[in-house]
């Protein structure tokens, strides 16, 4: 039982028989990250040997927390009979940062199939791009529609 003035001194300890001599054993030794804890009494002399404490061995492990990737949403352009193809290409270049050839390919896909994916983004980005496309179309007085759906 630790008393109020007891200290825990951490230091890297040697394995029995001394430190490993070859490189492979040294790597294994370092990877294990063994830390010896000397629980000393509160005498405060700092030598780490007095006080009659017990030696406890514990392994320090690091837990890697992985953040979950956000769900992605497809931003889909819908075809209509009134919006010019050039306007759709300009929107794809301006809002989705597509090259002219890629924007033309997506526009033709939308024209031929009725809809096409302009990009895949996290929710907030997809929502912003959807609103931006619809706002640009509204300002230009075109009925271009853009929707998003979970991938």
Short mmCIF file of C-alpha atoms in Angstrom, two decimals:
data_model
loop_
_atom_site.label_atom_id
_atom_site.label_comp_id
_atom_site.label_asym_id
_atom_site.label_seq_id
_atom_site.Cartn_x
_atom_site.Cartn_y
_atom_site.Cartn_z
CA UNK A 1 0.00 0.00 0.00
CA UNK A 2 1.36 3.38 -0.94
CA UNK A 3 1.60 5.99 1.71
CA UNK A 4 0.92 9.62 1.09
CA UNK A 5 4.59 10.51 0.65
CA UNK A 6 5.60 7.43 -1.34
CA UNK A 7 7.15 7.99 -4.78
CA UNK A 8 7.21 5.90 -7.90
CA UNK A 9 10.50 6.19 -9.78
CA UNK A 10 10.49 4.98 -13.39
CA UNK A 11 13.63 3.87 -15.19
CA UNK A 12 14.40 1.58 -18.07
CA UNK A 13 15.72 -1.64 -16.64
CA UNK A 14 18.08 -4.20 -18.07
CA UNK A 15 16.97 -7.68 -18.89
CA UNK A 16 18.57 -10.45 -16.89
CA UNK A 17 22.15 -10.96 -17.95
CA UNK A 18 22.59 -7.35 -19.08
CA UNK A 19 21.55 -5.52 -22.22
CA UNK A 20 21.36 -7.58 -25.42
CA UNK A 21 24.47 -7.47 -27.58
CA UNK A 22 23.27 -8.21 -31.13
CA UNK A 23 21.12 -5.78 -33.12
CA UNK A 24 18.04 -8.04 -33.47
CA UNK A 25 17.86 -8.72 -29.75
CA UNK A 26 18.31 -4.99 -29.08
CA UNK A 27 15.38 -4.16 -31.37
CA UNK A 28 13.21 -6.72 -29.57
CA UNK A 29 14.32 -5.32 -26.23
CA UNK A 30 13.42 -1.76 -27.24
CA UNK A 31 10.10 -2.80 -28.75
CA UNK A 32 9.00 -4.46 -25.56
CA UNK A 33 9.36 -1.11 -23.76
CA UNK A 34 9.76 -2.66 -20.37
CA UNK A 35 9.71 -0.16 -17.58
CA UNK A 36 10.62 -1.02 -14.06
CA UNK A 37 8.94 0.86 -11.33
CA UNK A 38 10.62 1.12 -7.99
CA UNK A 39 8.21 1.97 -5.28
CA UNK A 40 10.24 3.67 -2.61
CA UNK A 41 9.41 5.01 0.76
CA UNK A 42 9.27 8.75 1.28
CA UNK A 43 12.86 9.11 2.52
CA UNK A 44 13.70 11.41 -0.40
CA UNK A 45 17.39 10.51 -0.72
CA UNK A 46 16.87 9.94 -4.46
CA UNK A 47 19.15 6.91 -4.80
CA UNK A 48 16.22 4.67 -5.63
CA UNK A 49 17.67 1.84 -3.54
CA UNK A 50 16.69 2.64 0.00
CA UNK A 51 13.28 2.37 1.50
CA UNK A 52 12.88 -1.38 1.06
CA UNK A 53 10.35 -1.01 -1.73
CA UNK A 54 9.23 -3.79 -4.01
CA UNK A 55 10.13 -3.89 -7.69
CA UNK A 56 7.19 -4.19 -10.01
CA UNK A 57 7.47 -4.77 -13.73
CA UNK A 58 4.85 -3.41 -16.06
CA UNK A 59 4.63 -3.12 -19.81
CA UNK A 60 3.91 0.28 -21.26
CA UNK A 61 1.67 -0.02 -24.27
CA UNK A 62 0.43 2.68 -26.54
CA UNK A 63 -3.06 2.42 -27.85
CA UNK A 64 -3.47 3.83 -31.30
CA UNK A 65 -6.83 5.43 -31.65
CA UNK A 66 -8.03 5.46 -35.21
CA UNK A 67 -10.56 8.04 -36.14
CA UNK A 68 -13.48 6.72 -38.07
CA UNK A 69 -13.67 7.94 -41.63
CA UNK A 70 -16.74 10.10 -42.21
CA UNK A 71 -19.47 8.68 -44.41
CA UNK A 72 -19.19 9.88 -47.98
CA UNK A 73 -21.93 11.31 -50.16
CA UNK A 74 -22.21 11.39 -53.93
CA UNK A 75 -23.08 14.74 -55.49
CA UNK A 76 -25.28 13.94 -58.48
CA UNK A 77 -26.22 16.28 -61.32
CA UNK A 78 -29.64 15.66 -62.88
CA UNK A 79 -30.29 16.20 -66.58
CA UNK A 80 -32.87 18.63 -67.89
CA UNK A 81 -33.79 19.82 -71.37
CA UNK A 82 -33.08 23.53 -70.81
CA UNK A 83 -29.67 23.95 -69.18
CA UNK A 84 -26.95 24.43 -71.82
CA UNK A 85 -24.12 21.91 -71.84
CA UNK A 86 -21.55 24.71 -71.66
CA UNK A 87 -23.06 25.94 -68.40
CA UNK A 88 -22.84 22.44 -66.88
CA UNK A 89 -19.17 22.19 -67.92
CA UNK A 90 -18.46 25.61 -66.36
CA UNK A 91 -20.16 24.57 -63.12
CA UNK A 92 -18.15 21.33 -62.99
CA UNK A 93 -14.92 23.28 -63.54
CA UNK A 94 -15.73 26.04 -61.04
CA UNK A 95 -17.44 24.15 -58.21
CA UNK A 96 -15.92 20.68 -58.48
CA UNK A 97 -12.47 21.75 -59.78
CA UNK A 98 -12.58 19.35 -62.72
CA UNK A 99 -10.34 19.66 -65.77
CA UNK A 100 -12.13 20.64 -68.97
CA UNK A 101 -11.93 17.13 -70.46
CA UNK A 102 -13.22 15.50 -67.25
CA UNK A 103 -16.02 18.08 -66.94
CA UNK A 104 -17.06 17.42 -70.55
CA UNK A 105 -17.07 13.66 -69.95
CA UNK A 106 -19.28 14.04 -66.85
CA UNK A 107 -21.61 16.45 -68.68
CA UNK A 108 -22.04 13.99 -71.56
CA UNK A 109 -22.71 11.17 -69.09
CA UNK A 110 -25.40 13.28 -67.42
CA UNK A 111 -26.87 14.19 -70.81
CA UNK A 112 -27.02 10.58 -72.03
CA UNK A 113 -28.00 8.80 -68.80
CA UNK A 114 -30.14 11.39 -67.05
CA UNK A 115 -27.79 11.78 -64.09
CA UNK A 116 -24.12 11.60 -63.25
CA UNK A 117 -21.81 11.75 -60.27
CA UNK A 118 -19.87 15.01 -60.07
CA UNK A 119 -17.89 13.98 -56.99
CA UNK A 120 -17.86 12.10 -53.69
CA UNK A 121 -17.36 14.12 -50.50
CA UNK A 122 -18.04 14.14 -46.74
CA UNK A 123 -21.53 15.35 -45.82
CA UNK A 124 -20.77 19.03 -45.18
CA UNK A 125 -18.70 19.42 -48.34
CA UNK A 126 -21.30 17.61 -50.46
CA UNK A 127 -24.06 19.75 -49.01
CA UNK A 128 -22.16 22.96 -49.73
CA UNK A 129 -21.39 21.94 -53.31
CA UNK A 130 -25.02 20.95 -53.90
CA UNK A 131 -26.26 24.32 -52.67
CA UNK A 132 -23.61 26.15 -54.67
CA UNK A 133 -24.60 24.40 -57.92
CA UNK A 134 -28.28 25.08 -57.37
CA UNK A 135 -27.59 28.72 -56.47
CA UNK A 136 -25.48 29.26 -59.61
CA UNK A 137 -28.20 27.64 -61.74
CA UNK A 138 -30.88 29.78 -60.10
CA UNK A 139 -28.88 32.97 -60.68
CA UNK A 140 -28.39 32.02 -64.34
CA UNK A 141 -32.10 31.12 -64.53
CA UNK A 142 -31.53 27.48 -65.45
CA UNK A 143 -33.44 24.55 -63.93
CA UNK A 144 -30.29 22.48 -63.25
CA UNK A 145 -30.79 20.28 -60.19
CA UNK A 146 -28.16 18.71 -58.01
CA UNK A 147 -28.77 16.13 -55.28
CA UNK A 148 -26.65 14.17 -52.89
CA UNK A 149 -27.01 10.61 -51.69
CA UNK A 150 -25.06 8.41 -49.34
CA UNK A 151 -22.47 6.25 -51.02
#
